[in-house]
Amino acid sequence: MDADNEAKGKVSDQAMQNPQVLAALQDKIDSVSHSASIMDSLPKSVKRRVNALKNLQVNSTHIEAKFYKEVHELERKYSALYQPLFDKRRNIVSGEVEPTDEECEWQNDHEDEAALAEDLKKKAALEEKTEDANEEKPKGVPEFWLTIFRSVDMLSDMLQEHDEPILKHLQDIKVIFSGPDQPMSFTLEFHFEPNEYFTNTVLTKVYKMKSEPDAEDPFSFEGPEIIDCDGCQIDWHKGKDVTVKTIKKKQKHKGRGTARVITKQVPNDSFFNFFNPIKVSPDRELDEDSEYTLATDFEIGHFFRERIVPRAVLYFTGEALEDDDSFEEEELDEGEEEDQDEEEEDDEEEGDSKTGNPQPAECKQQ
């Protein structure tokens, strides 16, 4: 018993030396103490009314949860409307269907063909015919999904060189929403053409969601959240499993002094580990690394659902990447933020003095 208490004491001491744990604990204390200090300063009659307001807020939170459930139903409904378009996208990418000339017409923003001189247009058409005659005719859009994986930072971080030949066989990614009478979830389906690496034609990843306020902390509810995920078994052909690697180790016999070489398989970095996620268990608390890995997994699943699948062609061309980059803000140190604010204020004052039209402080923030 004493040994157990001593071990628990050591763990507690180590936790209290972790700056992140201390910061989180301090935030919690500050929040509780701030709330308590306000409530303590109120007359009893006002406290009663504030408690009534908090009960109203809990009721509001439950209505918000119903709203998100209806949003999920709308997503499921419109997913069925999008699917024929996504199916046609798959057929064009795989080369099963050749789009018509009319479907292939696209006005390039950087080239106004109507403004080109007639002779240049004829010359361009002639050169295009010559190139078409000499060019090999690829099937569909080669390496469509692999190009997306390479281009998107979140996915390229998981991508290994030995994954790329396999992902060349990826033909489609689908998002399937749970039915009306099922717990809220969505499934990512990765569809592969027959290949030399595994026998599966579809690999799946199910993300389970929660859209209900926590009974102990209802005010923390901010909408649906992913709480768990399930992968699938990949039936690898012999010697083709890229999620493991074989290493050789020397073992020395303690008594005789002789040595032998043994081989064993160890985990290997691969995108396909995505289908073997960390399991959440109510009986076991995850360590910090596992929590980070799981949070990243949830973020990737959400990104596939919200961005990659609906806008795949724009990630292939890079146009969606430009849109994403335009919303990224560079994190600055506190000192750099102050310097930048001062420079902006100086620029604004200089601009105002030039126009002779000083603006109120509220307008300068816009």
Short mmCIF file of C-alpha atoms in Angstrom, two decimals:
data_model
loop_
_atom_site.label_atom_id
_atom_site.label_comp_id
_atom_site.label_asym_id
_atom_site.label_seq_id
_atom_site.Cartn_x
_atom_site.Cartn_y
_atom_site.Cartn_z
CA MET A 1 0.00 0.00 0.00
CA ASP A 2 2.82 2.41 0.94
CA ALA A 3 4.62 1.52 -2.29
CA ASP A 4 1.48 2.35 -4.30
CA ASN A 5 1.08 5.69 -2.54
CA GLU A 6 4.75 6.46 -3.10
CA ALA A 7 4.43 5.64 -6.84
CA LYS A 8 1.32 7.82 -7.14
CA GLY A 9 3.18 10.62 -5.37
CA LYS A 10 6.06 10.41 -7.85
CA VAL A 11 3.66 10.53 -10.82
CA SER A 12 1.90 13.55 -9.31
CA ASP A 13 5.23 15.29 -8.76
CA GLN A 14 6.25 14.65 -12.37
CA ALA A 15 2.90 15.93 -13.64
CA MET A 16 3.21 19.10 -11.58
CA GLN A 17 6.61 19.75 -13.18
CA ASN A 18 5.07 19.70 -16.66
CA PRO A 19 4.50 23.33 -17.80
CA GLN A 20 1.49 22.37 -19.96
CA VAL A 21 -0.21 20.59 -17.06
CA LEU A 22 0.47 23.55 -14.78
CA ALA A 23 -0.86 26.02 -17.36
CA ALA A 24 -4.05 24.01 -17.88
CA LEU A 25 -4.54 23.68 -14.13
CA GLN A 26 -3.99 27.41 -13.63
CA ASP A 27 -6.52 28.27 -16.34
CA LYS A 28 -9.06 26.01 -14.66
CA ILE A 29 -8.40 27.57 -11.25
CA ASP A 30 -8.62 31.09 -12.68
CA SER A 31 -11.92 30.28 -14.43
CA VAL A 32 -13.46 28.72 -11.31
CA SER A 33 -12.17 31.42 -8.97
CA HIS A 34 -13.37 34.21 -11.30
CA SER A 35 -16.84 32.67 -11.52
CA ALA A 36 -16.94 32.00 -7.78
CA SER A 37 -15.82 35.53 -6.90
CA ILE A 38 -18.62 37.08 -8.99
CA MET A 39 -21.28 34.78 -7.56
CA ASP A 40 -20.01 35.31 -4.01
CA SER A 41 -20.36 39.06 -4.40
CA LEU A 42 -24.01 38.87 -5.46
CA PRO A 43 -26.98 39.18 -3.11
CA LYS A 44 -28.87 35.93 -2.56
CA SER A 45 -31.88 37.07 -4.57
CA VAL A 46 -29.66 37.90 -7.58
CA LYS A 47 -27.84 34.57 -7.30
CA ARG A 48 -31.20 32.79 -7.65
CA ARG A 49 -31.93 34.70 -10.84
CA VAL A 50 -28.46 33.99 -12.25
CA ASN A 51 -29.02 30.28 -11.58
CA ALA A 52 -32.29 30.55 -13.51
CA LEU A 53 -30.40 32.16 -16.41
CA LYS A 54 -27.86 29.33 -16.38
CA ASN A 55 -30.69 26.79 -16.57
CA LEU A 56 -32.02 28.69 -19.59
CA GLN A 57 -28.55 28.45 -21.10
CA VAL A 58 -28.53 24.67 -20.59
CA ASN A 59 -31.89 24.46 -22.37
CA SER A 60 -30.47 26.57 -25.19
CA THR A 61 -27.52 24.19 -25.47
CA HIS A 62 -29.86 21.21 -25.91
CA ILE A 63 -31.74 23.07 -28.67
CA GLU A 64 -28.37 23.78 -30.32
CA ALA A 65 -27.60 20.06 -30.21
CA LYS A 66 -30.88 19.33 -32.03
CA PHE A 67 -29.94 21.95 -34.62
CA TYR A 68 -26.67 20.16 -35.37
CA LYS A 69 -28.46 16.83 -35.68
CA GLU A 70 -30.75 18.34 -38.30
CA VAL A 71 -27.69 19.78 -40.06
CA HIS A 72 -26.30 16.24 -40.19
CA GLU A 73 -29.55 15.08 -41.80
CA LEU A 74 -29.26 17.85 -44.37
CA GLU A 75 -25.68 16.81 -45.11
CA ARG A 76 -26.88 13.25 -45.64
CA LYS A 77 -29.68 14.45 -47.94
CA TYR A 78 -27.43 16.64 -50.08
CA SER A 79 -24.70 14.01 -50.14
CA ALA A 80 -27.09 11.90 -52.24
CA LEU A 81 -27.50 14.85 -54.65
CA TYR A 82 -23.73 15.37 -54.96
CA GLN A 83 -22.97 11.70 -55.47
CA PRO A 84 -23.87 11.45 -59.19
CA LEU A 85 -21.41 14.29 -59.87
CA PHE A 86 -18.72 12.57 -57.79
CA ASP A 87 -19.41 9.27 -59.59
CA LYS A 88 -18.88 11.01 -62.93
CA ARG A 89 -15.68 12.55 -61.56
CA ARG A 90 -14.45 9.07 -60.69
CA ASN A 91 -15.30 7.76 -64.16
CA ILE A 92 -13.41 10.59 -65.86
CA VAL A 93 -10.39 10.24 -63.53
CA SER A 94 -10.21 6.47 -64.08
CA GLY A 95 -10.67 6.82 -67.84
CA GLU A 96 -13.91 4.83 -67.94
CA VAL A 97 -15.71 7.81 -69.48
CA GLU A 98 -14.41 10.40 -71.94
CA PRO A 99 -16.09 13.80 -71.42
CA THR A 100 -17.68 15.50 -74.42
CA ASP A 101 -16.16 18.56 -76.11
CA GLU A 102 -18.89 20.68 -74.58
CA GLU A 103 -18.09 19.37 -71.09
CA CYS A 104 -14.41 20.14 -71.63
CA GLU A 105 -14.89 23.80 -72.54
CA TRP A 106 -13.43 26.09 -69.90
CA GLN A 107 -12.71 29.81 -70.07
CA ASN A 108 -9.26 30.41 -68.66
CA ASP A 109 -9.10 33.59 -66.62
CA HIS A 110 -5.59 34.32 -67.88
CA GLU A 111 -6.37 33.93 -71.58
CA ASP A 112 -9.24 35.69 -73.27
CA GLU A 113 -9.47 33.73 -76.49
CA ALA A 114 -11.90 36.20 -78.00
CA ALA A 115 -9.19 38.86 -77.85
CA LEU A 116 -6.58 36.79 -79.70
CA ALA A 117 -5.88 37.63 -83.32
CA GLU A 118 -7.37 35.17 -85.82
CA ASP A 119 -3.99 34.16 -87.23
CA LEU A 120 -2.60 33.39 -83.77
CA LYS A 121 -5.62 31.24 -83.01
CA LYS A 122 -5.10 29.26 -86.22
CA LYS A 123 -1.41 28.83 -85.46
CA ALA A 124 -2.19 27.67 -81.94
CA ALA A 125 -4.76 25.18 -83.28
CA LEU A 126 -2.23 23.80 -85.78
CA GLU A 127 0.46 23.39 -83.09
CA GLU A 128 -2.07 21.70 -80.82
CA LYS A 129 -2.94 19.17 -83.54
CA THR A 130 0.76 18.43 -84.06
CA GLU A 131 1.30 17.93 -80.33
CA ASP A 132 -1.77 15.69 -80.12
CA ALA A 133 -0.41 13.54 -82.94
CA ASN A 134 2.96 13.06 -81.19
CA GLU A 135 1.69 12.84 -77.62
CA GLU A 136 0.97 9.55 -75.90
CA LYS A 137 -2.66 9.26 -74.89
CA PRO A 138 -2.82 8.70 -71.11
CA LYS A 139 -5.92 7.10 -69.65
CA GLY A 140 -8.15 9.37 -67.56
CA VAL A 141 -6.26 11.69 -65.21
CA PRO A 142 -3.13 9.80 -64.08
CA GLU A 143 -2.13 10.01 -60.39
CA PHE A 144 -5.09 12.26 -59.61
CA TRP A 145 -5.40 11.39 -55.92
CA LEU A 146 -1.66 10.86 -55.42
CA THR A 147 -1.04 14.40 -56.69
CA ILE A 148 -3.51 15.70 -54.10
CA PHE A 149 -1.74 13.75 -51.35
CA ARG A 150 1.60 15.22 -52.41
CA SER A 151 0.22 18.77 -52.56
CA VAL A 152 -1.66 18.99 -49.25
CA ASP A 153 0.72 19.43 -46.31
CA MET A 154 -1.49 17.54 -43.88
CA LEU A 155 -1.46 14.48 -46.16
CA SER A 156 2.09 14.73 -47.50
CA ASP A 157 3.36 14.59 -43.90
CA MET A 158 1.94 11.05 -43.68
CA LEU A 159 3.04 10.02 -47.17
CA GLN A 160 6.13 7.83 -47.53
CA GLU A 161 7.96 6.96 -50.74
CA HIS A 162 6.84 3.33 -50.52
CA ASP A 163 3.18 4.49 -50.29
CA GLU A 164 3.20 6.26 -53.64
CA PRO A 165 3.08 3.23 -55.97
CA ILE A 166 0.07 1.97 -54.02
CA LEU A 167 -1.80 5.29 -54.12
CA LYS A 168 -1.44 5.35 -57.90
CA HIS A 169 -4.17 2.69 -57.80
CA LEU A 170 -6.54 4.89 -55.72
CA GLN A 171 -9.57 5.68 -57.90
CA ASP A 172 -11.94 7.48 -55.56
CA ILE A 173 -12.61 8.67 -52.02
CA LYS A 174 -16.20 8.82 -50.78
CA VAL A 175 -17.86 10.21 -47.66
CA ILE A 176 -20.82 8.17 -46.37
CA PHE A 177 -23.00 9.71 -43.65
CA SER A 178 -24.75 7.61 -41.02
CA GLY A 179 -28.47 6.91 -41.44
CA PRO A 180 -31.29 8.71 -39.59
CA ASP A 181 -31.73 5.96 -36.98
CA GLN A 182 -28.00 5.39 -36.40
CA PRO A 183 -25.55 7.10 -34.03
CA MET A 184 -23.98 10.13 -35.71
CA SER A 185 -20.89 9.21 -37.74
CA PHE A 186 -19.34 9.39 -41.19
CA THR A 187 -17.27 6.86 -43.13
CA LEU A 188 -14.40 7.54 -45.52
CA GLU A 189 -14.21 4.95 -48.31
CA PHE A 190 -10.99 4.65 -50.31
CA HIS A 191 -11.67 2.77 -53.57
CA PHE A 192 -8.75 0.99 -55.26
CA GLU A 193 -8.44 -0.76 -58.57
CA PRO A 194 -7.03 -4.34 -58.44
CA ASN A 195 -3.34 -4.16 -57.54
CA GLU A 196 -0.35 -6.22 -56.45
CA TYR A 197 -0.31 -4.90 -52.86
CA PHE A 198 -3.58 -6.01 -51.22
CA THR A 199 -6.80 -7.79 -52.11
CA ASN A 200 -9.17 -5.13 -50.71
CA THR A 201 -11.04 -3.03 -53.25
CA VAL A 202 -12.26 -0.61 -50.54
CA LEU A 203 -10.51 0.55 -47.37
CA THR A 204 -12.70 2.26 -44.76
CA LYS A 205 -12.32 4.58 -41.81
CA VAL A 206 -15.36 5.28 -39.60
CA TYR A 207 -15.44 8.45 -37.49
CA LYS A 208 -17.90 8.35 -34.58
CA MET A 209 -19.34 11.67 -33.48
CA LYS A 210 -21.07 13.13 -30.47
CA SER A 211 -23.54 16.00 -30.67
CA GLU A 212 -24.88 16.18 -27.14
CA PRO A 213 -23.90 18.46 -24.27
CA ASP A 214 -21.89 16.83 -21.50
CA ALA A 215 -24.09 16.34 -18.45
CA GLU A 216 -21.27 17.47 -16.12
CA ASP A 217 -20.14 20.41 -18.26
CA PRO A 218 -22.96 21.42 -20.64
CA PHE A 219 -21.48 24.86 -21.35
CA SER A 220 -18.45 23.31 -23.07
CA PHE A 221 -20.66 22.17 -25.98
CA GLU A 222 -19.63 23.77 -29.28
CA GLY A 223 -21.25 21.43 -31.78
CA PRO A 224 -20.55 17.90 -33.02
CA GLU A 225 -17.14 16.47 -32.19
CA ILE A 226 -15.35 13.31 -33.29
CA ILE A 227 -14.92 11.04 -30.28
CA ASP A 228 -13.56 7.81 -31.77
CA CYS A 229 -12.68 6.12 -35.04
CA ASP A 230 -12.39 2.60 -36.43
CA GLY A 231 -10.15 1.50 -39.27
CA CYS A 232 -10.21 -1.73 -41.22
CA GLN A 233 -8.02 -4.75 -41.84
CA ILE A 234 -5.84 -4.55 -44.93
CA ASP A 235 -5.32 -7.95 -46.57
CA TRP A 236 -1.78 -7.51 -47.81
CA HIS A 237 -0.21 -9.81 -50.37
CA LYS A 238 2.82 -11.64 -49.02
CA GLY A 239 5.83 -9.34 -48.66
CA LYS A 240 3.87 -6.21 -49.68
CA ASP A 241 2.85 -4.84 -46.26
CA VAL A 242 4.40 -1.35 -46.11
CA THR A 243 3.27 -0.74 -42.51
CA VAL A 244 5.97 -3.09 -41.19
CA LYS A 245 9.62 -3.58 -41.97
CA THR A 246 11.96 -6.51 -41.31
CA ILE A 247 15.12 -5.85 -39.32
CA LYS A 248 18.02 -8.11 -38.36
CA LYS A 249 19.44 -8.19 -34.84
CA LYS A 250 22.40 -9.96 -33.31
CA GLN A 251 21.78 -11.91 -30.13
CA LYS A 252 24.66 -13.04 -27.94
CA HIS A 253 24.31 -16.10 -25.69
CA LYS A 254 25.30 -15.11 -22.16
CA GLY A 255 26.75 -18.47 -21.19
CA ARG A 256 28.49 -19.68 -24.34
CA GLY A 257 29.38 -16.31 -25.84
CA THR A 258 28.11 -17.38 -29.24
CA ALA A 259 26.05 -15.00 -31.39
CA ARG A 260 23.15 -15.51 -33.76
CA VAL A 261 21.25 -13.27 -36.14
CA ILE A 262 17.48 -13.08 -35.82
CA THR A 263 14.96 -11.24 -37.98
CA LYS A 264 11.80 -9.59 -36.73
CA GLN A 265 9.14 -7.23 -37.99
CA VAL A 266 8.71 -3.76 -36.49
CA PRO A 267 6.21 -0.96 -37.30
CA ASN A 268 7.07 1.20 -40.29
CA ASP A 269 5.93 4.76 -41.11
CA SER A 270 3.24 4.69 -43.78
CA PHE A 271 0.05 6.46 -44.78
CA PHE A 272 -1.68 3.10 -44.48
CA ASN A 273 -1.28 3.22 -40.69
CA PHE A 274 -4.22 5.63 -41.05
CA PHE A 275 -6.44 2.52 -41.18
CA ASN A 276 -5.13 1.23 -37.84
CA PRO A 277 -5.88 4.12 -35.44
CA ILE A 278 -5.29 4.33 -31.70
CA LYS A 279 -8.30 2.96 -29.84
CA VAL A 280 -10.00 5.05 -27.19
CA SER A 281 -10.78 3.11 -24.02
CA PRO A 282 -12.83 4.48 -21.11
CA ASP A 283 -10.71 2.38 -18.75
CA ARG A 284 -7.34 3.70 -19.92
CA GLU A 285 -6.10 7.28 -20.08
CA LEU A 286 -4.05 8.16 -23.16
CA ASP A 287 -0.58 9.59 -22.81
CA GLU A 288 0.25 12.99 -24.32
CA ASP A 289 1.73 11.57 -27.56
CA SER A 290 -1.29 9.31 -28.13
CA GLU A 291 -3.70 12.19 -27.50
CA TYR A 292 -1.84 14.31 -30.06
CA THR A 293 -1.84 11.46 -32.60
CA LEU A 294 -5.57 10.88 -32.13
CA ALA A 295 -6.39 14.60 -32.36
CA THR A 296 -4.39 14.81 -35.61
CA ASP A 297 -6.24 11.75 -36.94
CA PHE A 298 -9.60 13.40 -36.18
CA GLU A 299 -8.45 16.59 -37.91
CA ILE A 300 -7.38 14.66 -41.03
CA GLY A 301 -10.71 12.80 -41.17
CA HIS A 302 -12.59 16.09 -40.91
CA PHE A 303 -10.38 17.62 -43.63
CA PHE A 304 -11.09 14.75 -46.02
CA ARG A 305 -14.82 15.16 -45.39
CA GLU A 306 -15.07 18.94 -45.55
CA ARG A 307 -12.40 19.89 -48.09
CA ILE A 308 -10.64 17.14 -50.04
CA VAL A 309 -13.59 15.06 -51.23
CA PRO A 310 -15.94 17.94 -52.18
CA ARG A 311 -13.21 19.99 -53.93
CA ALA A 312 -10.79 17.35 -55.17
CA VAL A 313 -10.11 18.83 -58.63
CA LEU A 314 -9.17 22.20 -57.08
CA TYR A 315 -6.63 20.49 -54.82
CA PHE A 316 -5.31 18.63 -57.86
CA THR A 317 -4.78 21.90 -59.77
CA GLY A 318 -3.56 23.76 -56.68
CA GLU A 319 -6.32 26.40 -56.77
CA ALA A 320 -7.77 25.25 -53.43
CA LEU A 321 -4.28 25.40 -51.91
CA GLU A 322 -4.07 29.07 -52.87
CA ASP A 323 -7.42 29.69 -51.16
CA ASP A 324 -6.24 27.88 -48.02
CA ASP A 325 -2.96 29.84 -47.94
CA SER A 326 -4.80 33.16 -48.19
CA PHE A 327 -6.47 32.48 -44.84
CA GLU A 328 -3.34 31.36 -43.00
CA GLU A 329 -1.99 33.80 -40.47
CA GLU A 330 1.65 33.77 -39.55
CA GLU A 331 2.17 33.46 -35.82
CA LEU A 332 4.29 36.25 -34.41
CA ASP A 333 6.03 36.62 -31.07
CA GLU A 334 4.51 39.12 -28.68
CA GLY A 335 7.22 41.68 -29.40
CA GLU A 336 6.80 41.29 -33.16
CA GLU A 337 3.04 41.79 -32.84
CA GLU A 338 3.57 45.05 -30.99
CA ASP A 339 6.07 46.27 -33.59
CA GLN A 340 3.67 45.41 -36.40
CA ASP A 341 0.78 47.18 -34.67
CA GLU A 342 2.90 50.30 -34.24
CA GLU A 343 3.91 50.24 -37.91
CA GLU A 344 0.29 49.85 -38.99
CA GLU A 345 -0.77 52.78 -36.80
CA ASP A 346 2.04 54.92 -38.24
CA ASP A 347 0.96 53.99 -41.79
CA GLU A 348 -2.66 54.81 -41.01
CA GLU A 349 -1.77 58.16 -39.49
CA GLU A 350 0.43 58.98 -42.47
CA GLY A 351 -2.38 58.00 -44.86
CA ASP A 352 -4.89 60.11 -42.93
CA SER A 353 -2.60 63.14 -42.98
CA LYS A 354 -2.18 62.76 -46.75
CA THR A 355 -5.92 62.63 -47.39
CA GLY A 356 -6.68 65.28 -44.80
CA ASN A 357 -9.51 63.10 -43.56
CA PRO A 358 -8.82 61.79 -40.03
CA GLN A 359 -10.85 58.73 -39.04
CA PRO A 360 -12.29 57.77 -35.66
CA ALA A 361 -10.38 55.04 -33.76
CA GLU A 362 -13.23 52.60 -34.37
CA CYS A 363 -12.80 52.91 -38.14
CA LYS A 364 -9.07 52.33 -38.01
CA GLN A 365 -9.67 48.82 -36.73
CA GLN A 366 -11.64 47.86 -39.82
#
